[in-house]
Amino acid sequence: GEDVEQSLFLSVREGDSSVINCTYTDSSSTYLYWYKQEPGAGLQLLTYIFSNMDMKQDQRLTVLLNKKDKHLSLRIADTQTGDSAIYFCAERNTGRRALTFGSGTRLQVQP
Amino acid sequence: GAGVSQSPSNKVTEKGKDVELRCDPISGHTALYWYRQRLGQGLEFLIYFQGNSAPDKSGLPSDRFSAERTGESVSTLTIQRTQQEDSAVYLCASSGGLAGTETQYFGPGTRLLVL
């Protein structure tokens, strides 16, 4: 079945760039998503990328997709303390509407 | 409303009791999803509704779990004879609409604690 893996924790200093990585196994993935979850809150969609793209930029966020290696990354430029949260990678394939999520990466931004 | 809403926000129940969780999707969204998030983990898919089609129940963990949706509006997730392992945050999401976008928008969740 599908599997999505993420590292558990990342710590960066305010102002630095953060890179959160994700790998997935489903070769028929069509959409890949990044969601942000702050403490006690639901999931906020940050960005998504179609599988026929290799890069998408949206203000401070850059998503890179290496379809051959099934590797997705989220780069946050000029990381701020407000970016501290858990970031979830998720994928969806053509045969299924539900998303498969990774376990989340906790980003800690130190002032 | 502007977003997906869920109620209650928190629910504490005793083992063996039944609980009902409610989700109000974004108006006009045709698809509705339920997920479960255990502490420190990612989301597990439970069930999916699309319009008047038969729901995809492939993620329901046992026959104690069921869900209903009235048309393209409110959904209720019911857990019968709750067990301690049912303790989790239950998240609802909706997608679709006139533009047909597949992006799922999530509600704030219901935090369920089974004592």
PDB file of C-alpha atoms in Angstrom:
ATOM      1  CA  GLY A   1       0.000   0.000   0.000  1.00  0.00           C
ATOM      2  CA  GLU A   2       0.934   3.627  -0.013  1.00  0.00           C
ATOM      3  CA  ASP A   3       3.432   4.905   2.511  1.00  0.00           C
ATOM      4  CA  VAL A   4       4.634   8.420   3.255  1.00  0.00           C
ATOM      5  CA  GLU A   5       7.700   9.021   5.424  1.00  0.00           C
ATOM      6  CA  GLN A   6       8.980  12.186   7.079  1.00  0.00           C
ATOM      7  CA  SER A   7      11.679  12.972   9.600  1.00  0.00           C
ATOM      8  CA  LEU A   8      10.257  13.717  13.024  1.00  0.00           C
ATOM      9  CA  PHE A   9      11.952  16.928  14.027  1.00  0.00           C
ATOM     10  CA  LEU A  10      13.775  19.942  12.602  1.00  0.00           C
ATOM     11  CA  SER A  11      15.229  22.872  14.505  1.00  0.00           C
ATOM     12  CA  VAL A  12      16.369  26.085  12.822  1.00  0.00           C
ATOM     13  CA  ARG A  13      17.254  29.629  13.838  1.00  0.00           C
ATOM     14  CA  GLU A  14      14.968  32.524  12.992  1.00  0.00           C
ATOM     15  CA  GLY A  15      15.884  33.973   9.612  1.00  0.00           C
ATOM     16  CA  ASP A  16      17.431  30.766   8.289  1.00  0.00           C
ATOM     17  CA  SER A  17      15.839  28.570   5.634  1.00  0.00           C
ATOM     18  CA  SER A  18      14.064  25.375   6.657  1.00  0.00           C
ATOM     19  CA  VAL A  19      13.892  22.309   4.463  1.00  0.00           C
ATOM     20  CA  ILE A  20      11.404  19.591   5.341  1.00  0.00           C
ATOM     21  CA  ASN A  21      11.699  16.341   3.419  1.00  0.00           C
ATOM     22  CA  CYS A  22       9.208  13.650   2.543  1.00  0.00           C
ATOM     23  CA  THR A  23       9.404  10.375   0.644  1.00  0.00           C
ATOM     24  CA  TYR A  24       6.505   8.356  -0.704  1.00  0.00           C
ATOM     25  CA  THR A  25       6.128   4.969  -2.301  1.00  0.00           C
ATOM     26  CA  ASP A  26       3.071   5.281  -4.547  1.00  0.00           C
ATOM     27  CA  SER A  27       4.232   5.723  -8.131  1.00  0.00           C
ATOM     28  CA  SER A  28       0.707   6.708  -9.212  1.00  0.00           C
ATOM     29  CA  SER A  29       0.569   9.744  -6.942  1.00  0.00           C
ATOM     30  CA  THR A  30      -1.005  12.642  -8.784  1.00  0.00           C
ATOM     31  CA  TYR A  31      -1.115  15.368  -6.159  1.00  0.00           C
ATOM     32  CA  LEU A  32       1.247  16.026  -3.281  1.00  0.00           C
ATOM     33  CA  TYR A  33       0.377  18.398  -0.469  1.00  0.00           C
ATOM     34  CA  TRP A  34       1.927  20.201   2.439  1.00  0.00           C
ATOM     35  CA  TYR A  35      -0.258  20.975   5.448  1.00  0.00           C
ATOM     36  CA  LYS A  36       0.642  22.926   8.604  1.00  0.00           C
ATOM     37  CA  GLN A  37      -0.779  22.121  12.030  1.00  0.00           C
ATOM     38  CA  GLU A  38      -0.357  24.502  14.925  1.00  0.00           C
ATOM     39  CA  PRO A  39      -0.970  23.339  18.512  1.00  0.00           C
ATOM     40  CA  GLY A  40      -4.635  22.599  19.143  1.00  0.00           C
ATOM     41  CA  ALA A  41      -5.618  23.581  15.618  1.00  0.00           C
ATOM     42  CA  GLY A  42      -6.765  21.764  12.507  1.00  0.00           C
ATOM     43  CA  LEU A  43      -4.718  21.366   9.365  1.00  0.00           C
ATOM     44  CA  GLN A  44      -4.044  24.370   7.194  1.00  0.00           C
ATOM     45  CA  LEU A  45      -3.260  23.744   3.537  1.00  0.00           C
ATOM     46  CA  LEU A  46       0.034  25.452   2.657  1.00  0.00           C
ATOM     47  CA  THR A  47       0.591  24.405  -0.914  1.00  0.00           C
ATOM     48  CA  TYR A  48       0.307  21.510  -3.313  1.00  0.00           C
ATOM     49  CA  ILE A  49       2.000  20.332  -6.472  1.00  0.00           C
ATOM     50  CA  PHE A  50       0.867  18.219  -9.383  1.00  0.00           C
ATOM     51  CA  SER A  51       3.012  15.210 -10.127  1.00  0.00           C
ATOM     52  CA  ASN A  52       3.867  16.527 -13.601  1.00  0.00           C
ATOM     53  CA  MET A  53       5.608  19.541 -12.049  1.00  0.00           C
ATOM     54  CA  ASP A  54       9.035  19.587 -10.468  1.00  0.00           C
ATOM     55  CA  MET A  55       8.888  22.906  -8.657  1.00  0.00           C
ATOM     56  CA  LYS A  56       6.348  25.340  -7.305  1.00  0.00           C
ATOM     57  CA  GLN A  57       7.044  28.622  -5.547  1.00  0.00           C
ATOM     58  CA  ASP A  58       4.599  30.590  -3.441  1.00  0.00           C
ATOM     59  CA  GLN A  59       6.063  33.581  -1.575  1.00  0.00           C
ATOM     60  CA  ARG A  60       8.407  32.117   1.090  1.00  0.00           C
ATOM     61  CA  LEU A  61       7.525  28.533   0.210  1.00  0.00           C
ATOM     62  CA  THR A  62       9.244  26.429  -2.439  1.00  0.00           C
ATOM     63  CA  VAL A  63       8.171  22.875  -3.168  1.00  0.00           C
ATOM     64  CA  LEU A  64      10.533  20.570  -5.038  1.00  0.00           C
ATOM     65  CA  LEU A  65       9.400  17.229  -6.437  1.00  0.00           C
ATOM     66  CA  ASN A  66      11.756  14.506  -7.642  1.00  0.00           C
ATOM     67  CA  LYS A  67       9.339  12.035  -9.138  1.00  0.00           C
ATOM     68  CA  LYS A  68      12.046   9.526 -10.053  1.00  0.00           C
ATOM     69  CA  ASP A  69      13.178   9.271  -6.419  1.00  0.00           C
ATOM     70  CA  LYS A  70       9.653   9.871  -5.036  1.00  0.00           C
ATOM     71  CA  HIS A  71      11.024  12.689  -2.911  1.00  0.00           C
ATOM     72  CA  LEU A  72       9.208  15.888  -2.001  1.00  0.00           C
ATOM     73  CA  SER A  73      10.604  18.826  -0.072  1.00  0.00           C
ATOM     74  CA  LEU A  74       9.249  22.043   1.373  1.00  0.00           C
ATOM     75  CA  ARG A  75      11.630  24.960   1.747  1.00  0.00           C
ATOM     76  CA  ILE A  76      10.604  27.878   3.943  1.00  0.00           C
ATOM     77  CA  ALA A  77      12.741  30.959   3.362  1.00  0.00           C
ATOM     78  CA  ASP A  78      13.450  33.439   6.178  1.00  0.00           C
ATOM     79  CA  THR A  79      11.852  31.167   8.779  1.00  0.00           C
ATOM     80  CA  GLN A  80       9.971  33.002  11.523  1.00  0.00           C
ATOM     81  CA  THR A  81       8.911  31.914  15.025  1.00  0.00           C
ATOM     82  CA  GLY A  82       5.334  31.826  13.735  1.00  0.00           C
ATOM     83  CA  ASP A  83       6.373  29.024  11.398  1.00  0.00           C
ATOM     84  CA  SER A  84       6.860  26.711  14.390  1.00  0.00           C
ATOM     85  CA  ALA A  85       4.340  23.913  13.863  1.00  0.00           C
ATOM     86  CA  ILE A  86       3.999  20.357  12.617  1.00  0.00           C
ATOM     87  CA  TYR A  87       4.204  20.000   8.844  1.00  0.00           C
ATOM     88  CA  PHE A  88       2.477  17.096   7.135  1.00  0.00           C
ATOM     89  CA  CYS A  89       3.231  15.752   3.709  1.00  0.00           C
ATOM     90  CA  ALA A  90       0.298  13.993   1.989  1.00  0.00           C
ATOM     91  CA  GLU A  91      -0.277  12.327  -1.348  1.00  0.00           C
ATOM     92  CA  ARG A  92      -3.277  11.341  -3.407  1.00  0.00           C
ATOM     93  CA  ASN A  93      -3.371   8.981  -6.363  1.00  0.00           C
ATOM     94  CA  THR A  94      -5.742   8.655  -9.280  1.00  0.00           C
ATOM     95  CA  GLY A  95      -7.568   5.652  -7.825  1.00  0.00           C
ATOM     96  CA  ARG A  96      -8.388   7.131  -4.455  1.00  0.00           C
ATOM     97  CA  ARG A  97      -9.774  10.416  -3.221  1.00  0.00           C
ATOM     98  CA  ALA A  98      -8.525  10.081   0.343  1.00  0.00           C
ATOM     99  CA  LEU A  99      -5.098  11.433   1.258  1.00  0.00           C
ATOM    100  CA  THR A 100      -2.259   9.365   2.699  1.00  0.00           C
ATOM    101  CA  PHE A 101      -0.350  11.361   5.288  1.00  0.00           C
ATOM    102  CA  GLY A 102       3.119  11.167   6.733  1.00  0.00           C
ATOM    103  CA  SER A 103       3.565  11.290  10.500  1.00  0.00           C
ATOM    104  CA  GLY A 104       4.534  14.950  10.424  1.00  0.00           C
ATOM    105  CA  THR A 105       7.736  16.921  11.004  1.00  0.00           C
ATOM    106  CA  ARG A 106       7.833  19.196  14.018  1.00  0.00           C
ATOM    107  CA  LEU A 107       9.602  22.431  13.091  1.00  0.00           C
ATOM    108  CA  GLN A 108      11.055  24.396  15.989  1.00  0.00           C
ATOM    109  CA  VAL A 109      12.252  27.922  15.224  1.00  0.00           C
ATOM    110  CA  GLN A 110      14.655  29.367  17.747  1.00  0.00           C
ATOM    111  CA  PRO A 111      14.873  33.156  18.142  1.00  0.00           C
TER     112      PRO A 111
ATOM    113  CA  GLY B   1     -19.946  29.218   6.832  1.00  0.00           C
ATOM    114  CA  ALA B   2     -16.502  30.177   5.661  1.00  0.00           C
ATOM    115  CA  GLY B   3     -14.805  26.945   6.654  1.00  0.00           C
ATOM    116  CA  VAL B   4     -15.394  23.407   7.849  1.00  0.00           C
ATOM    117  CA  SER B   5     -16.834  23.304  11.348  1.00  0.00           C
ATOM    118  CA  GLN B   6     -16.964  20.407  13.771  1.00  0.00           C
ATOM    119  CA  SER B   7     -18.698  19.793  17.069  1.00  0.00           C
ATOM    120  CA  PRO B   8     -18.109  19.200  19.834  1.00  0.00           C
ATOM    121  CA  SER B   9     -14.552  20.483  19.996  1.00  0.00           C
ATOM    122  CA  ASN B  10     -13.846  18.174  22.926  1.00  0.00           C
ATOM    123  CA  LYS B  11     -15.616  15.061  24.153  1.00  0.00           C
ATOM    124  CA  VAL B  12     -14.851  12.961  27.204  1.00  0.00           C
ATOM    125  CA  THR B  13     -16.743   9.695  27.527  1.00  0.00           C
ATOM    126  CA  GLU B  14     -16.631   6.490  29.457  1.00  0.00           C
ATOM    127  CA  LYS B  15     -15.572   3.219  27.912  1.00  0.00           C
ATOM    128  CA  GLY B  16     -18.565   1.422  26.436  1.00  0.00           C
ATOM    129  CA  LYS B  17     -20.629   4.527  25.699  1.00  0.00           C
ATOM    130  CA  ASP B  18     -21.610   5.655  22.196  1.00  0.00           C
ATOM    131  CA  VAL B  19     -20.514   9.038  20.803  1.00  0.00           C
ATOM    132  CA  GLU B  20     -21.610  11.150  17.838  1.00  0.00           C
ATOM    133  CA  LEU B  21     -19.335  13.658  16.158  1.00  0.00           C
ATOM    134  CA  ARG B  22     -20.660  16.233  13.735  1.00  0.00           C
ATOM    135  CA  CYS B  23     -19.138  17.897  10.696  1.00  0.00           C
ATOM    136  CA  ASP B  24     -20.473  20.842   8.676  1.00  0.00           C
ATOM    137  CA  PRO B  25     -18.572  21.051   5.377  1.00  0.00           C
ATOM    138  CA  ILE B  26     -17.921  24.154   3.311  1.00  0.00           C
ATOM    139  CA  SER B  27     -21.100  25.116   1.494  1.00  0.00           C
ATOM    140  CA  GLY B  28     -21.166  23.673  -2.032  1.00  0.00           C
ATOM    141  CA  HIS B  29     -18.475  21.084  -1.403  1.00  0.00           C
ATOM    142  CA  THR B  30     -19.580  17.726  -2.736  1.00  0.00           C
ATOM    143  CA  ALA B  31     -16.964  15.533  -1.057  1.00  0.00           C
ATOM    144  CA  LEU B  32     -16.567  14.959   2.676  1.00  0.00           C
ATOM    145  CA  TYR B  33     -13.894  12.966   4.477  1.00  0.00           C
ATOM    146  CA  TRP B  34     -13.325  11.746   8.021  1.00  0.00           C
ATOM    147  CA  TYR B  35      -9.817  11.119   9.349  1.00  0.00           C
ATOM    148  CA  ARG B  36      -8.461  10.090  12.735  1.00  0.00           C
ATOM    149  CA  GLN B  37      -5.245  11.443  14.254  1.00  0.00           C
ATOM    150  CA  ARG B  38      -3.789   9.591  17.186  1.00  0.00           C
ATOM    151  CA  LEU B  39      -1.376  11.420  19.471  1.00  0.00           C
ATOM    152  CA  GLY B  40       1.917  12.162  17.728  1.00  0.00           C
ATOM    153  CA  GLN B  41       0.870  10.501  14.498  1.00  0.00           C
ATOM    154  CA  GLY B  42      -0.321  11.426  11.050  1.00  0.00           C
ATOM    155  CA  LEU B  43      -3.894  11.201   9.858  1.00  0.00           C
ATOM    156  CA  GLU B  44      -5.588   7.908   9.076  1.00  0.00           C
ATOM    157  CA  PHE B  45      -8.400   7.904   6.531  1.00  0.00           C
ATOM    158  CA  LEU B  46     -11.730   6.599   7.834  1.00  0.00           C
ATOM    159  CA  ILE B  47     -14.521   7.240   5.332  1.00  0.00           C
ATOM    160  CA  TYR B  48     -15.319   9.368   2.260  1.00  0.00           C
ATOM    161  CA  PHE B  49     -18.628  10.639   0.858  1.00  0.00           C
ATOM    162  CA  GLN B  50     -19.096  11.986  -2.674  1.00  0.00           C
ATOM    163  CA  GLY B  51     -22.516  13.330  -3.551  1.00  0.00           C
ATOM    164  CA  ASN B  52     -25.110  10.582  -3.671  1.00  0.00           C
ATOM    165  CA  SER B  53     -22.600   7.810  -4.432  1.00  0.00           C
ATOM    166  CA  ALA B  54     -22.021   4.928  -2.020  1.00  0.00           C
ATOM    167  CA  PRO B  55     -19.436   6.019   0.571  1.00  0.00           C
ATOM    168  CA  ASP B  56     -15.902   4.618   0.611  1.00  0.00           C
ATOM    169  CA  LYS B  57     -15.781   2.950   4.025  1.00  0.00           C
ATOM    170  CA  SER B  58     -12.460   1.206   3.473  1.00  0.00           C
ATOM    171  CA  GLY B  59     -10.714   3.037   6.326  1.00  0.00           C
ATOM    172  CA  LEU B  60     -13.177   2.292   9.110  1.00  0.00           C
ATOM    173  CA  PRO B  61     -11.244   0.284  11.736  1.00  0.00           C
ATOM    174  CA  SER B  62     -14.157  -1.808  12.996  1.00  0.00           C
ATOM    175  CA  ASP B  63     -17.924  -2.215  12.755  1.00  0.00           C
ATOM    176  CA  ARG B  64     -18.262  -0.010  15.823  1.00  0.00           C
ATOM    177  CA  PHE B  65     -17.572   2.945  13.522  1.00  0.00           C
ATOM    178  CA  SER B  66     -20.203   4.289  11.141  1.00  0.00           C
ATOM    179  CA  ALA B  67     -20.971   7.564   9.426  1.00  0.00           C
ATOM    180  CA  GLU B  68     -23.849   9.180   7.630  1.00  0.00           C
ATOM    181  CA  ARG B  69     -24.216  12.199   5.429  1.00  0.00           C
ATOM    182  CA  THR B  70     -27.435  13.907   4.446  1.00  0.00           C
ATOM    183  CA  GLY B  71     -27.178  14.965   0.809  1.00  0.00           C
ATOM    184  CA  GLU B  72     -24.229  17.295   0.429  1.00  0.00           C
ATOM    185  CA  SER B  73     -24.421  18.755   3.907  1.00  0.00           C
ATOM    186  CA  VAL B  74     -23.834  17.672   7.474  1.00  0.00           C
ATOM    187  CA  SER B  75     -22.145  14.389   8.358  1.00  0.00           C
ATOM    188  CA  THR B  76     -22.191  12.462  11.622  1.00  0.00           C
ATOM    189  CA  LEU B  77     -19.529   9.962  12.681  1.00  0.00           C
ATOM    190  CA  THR B  78     -20.771   7.503  15.301  1.00  0.00           C
ATOM    191  CA  ILE B  79     -18.577   5.325  17.463  1.00  0.00           C
ATOM    192  CA  GLN B  80     -20.451   2.650  19.387  1.00  0.00           C
ATOM    193  CA  ARG B  81     -19.206   0.995  22.568  1.00  0.00           C
ATOM    194  CA  THR B  82     -16.146   3.241  22.702  1.00  0.00           C
ATOM    195  CA  GLN B  83     -12.785   1.791  23.696  1.00  0.00           C
ATOM    196  CA  GLN B  84      -9.738   3.574  25.101  1.00  0.00           C
ATOM    197  CA  GLU B  85      -7.893   3.070  21.813  1.00  0.00           C
ATOM    198  CA  ASP B  86     -10.553   5.238  20.145  1.00  0.00           C
ATOM    199  CA  SER B  87      -9.081   8.266  21.929  1.00  0.00           C
ATOM    200  CA  ALA B  88      -7.844  10.584  19.192  1.00  0.00           C
ATOM    201  CA  VAL B  89      -8.629  13.756  17.307  1.00  0.00           C
ATOM    202  CA  TYR B  90     -11.259  13.164  14.630  1.00  0.00           C
ATOM    203  CA  LEU B  91     -10.854  15.507  11.681  1.00  0.00           C
ATOM    204  CA  CYS B  92     -13.332  16.219   8.949  1.00  0.00           C
ATOM    205  CA  ALA B  93     -12.452  17.681   5.558  1.00  0.00           C
ATOM    206  CA  SER B  94     -14.413  18.720   2.500  1.00  0.00           C
ATOM    207  CA  SER B  95     -13.486  19.323  -1.116  1.00  0.00           C
ATOM    208  CA  GLY B  96     -15.022  20.086  -4.472  1.00  0.00           C
ATOM    209  CA  GLY B  97     -17.483  22.670  -5.533  1.00  0.00           C
ATOM    210  CA  LEU B  98     -18.235  24.471  -8.736  1.00  0.00           C
ATOM    211  CA  ALA B  99     -14.583  24.589  -9.767  1.00  0.00           C
ATOM    212  CA  GLY B 100     -14.192  20.893  -9.060  1.00  0.00           C
ATOM    213  CA  THR B 101     -11.032  21.370  -7.050  1.00  0.00           C
ATOM    214  CA  GLU B 102      -9.851  18.307  -5.171  1.00  0.00           C
ATOM    215  CA  THR B 103      -8.042  20.193  -2.438  1.00  0.00           C
ATOM    216  CA  GLN B 104      -9.254  19.124   0.985  1.00  0.00           C
ATOM    217  CA  TYR B 105      -9.965  21.749   3.617  1.00  0.00           C
ATOM    218  CA  PHE B 106      -9.961  20.598   7.208  1.00  0.00           C
ATOM    219  CA  GLY B 107     -12.017  21.484  10.231  1.00  0.00           C
ATOM    220  CA  PRO B 108     -10.510  22.054  13.688  1.00  0.00           C
ATOM    221  CA  GLY B 109     -11.303  18.499  14.803  1.00  0.00           C
ATOM    222  CA  THR B 110     -13.037  16.870  17.740  1.00  0.00           C
ATOM    223  CA  ARG B 111     -10.714  15.700  20.494  1.00  0.00           C
ATOM    224  CA  LEU B 112     -12.160  12.468  21.912  1.00  0.00           C
ATOM    225  CA  LEU B 113     -10.972  11.016  25.202  1.00  0.00           C
ATOM    226  CA  VAL B 114     -12.300   7.644  26.308  1.00  0.00           C
ATOM    227  CA  LEU B 115     -11.754   6.951  29.996  1.00  0.00           C
TER     228      LEU B 115
END
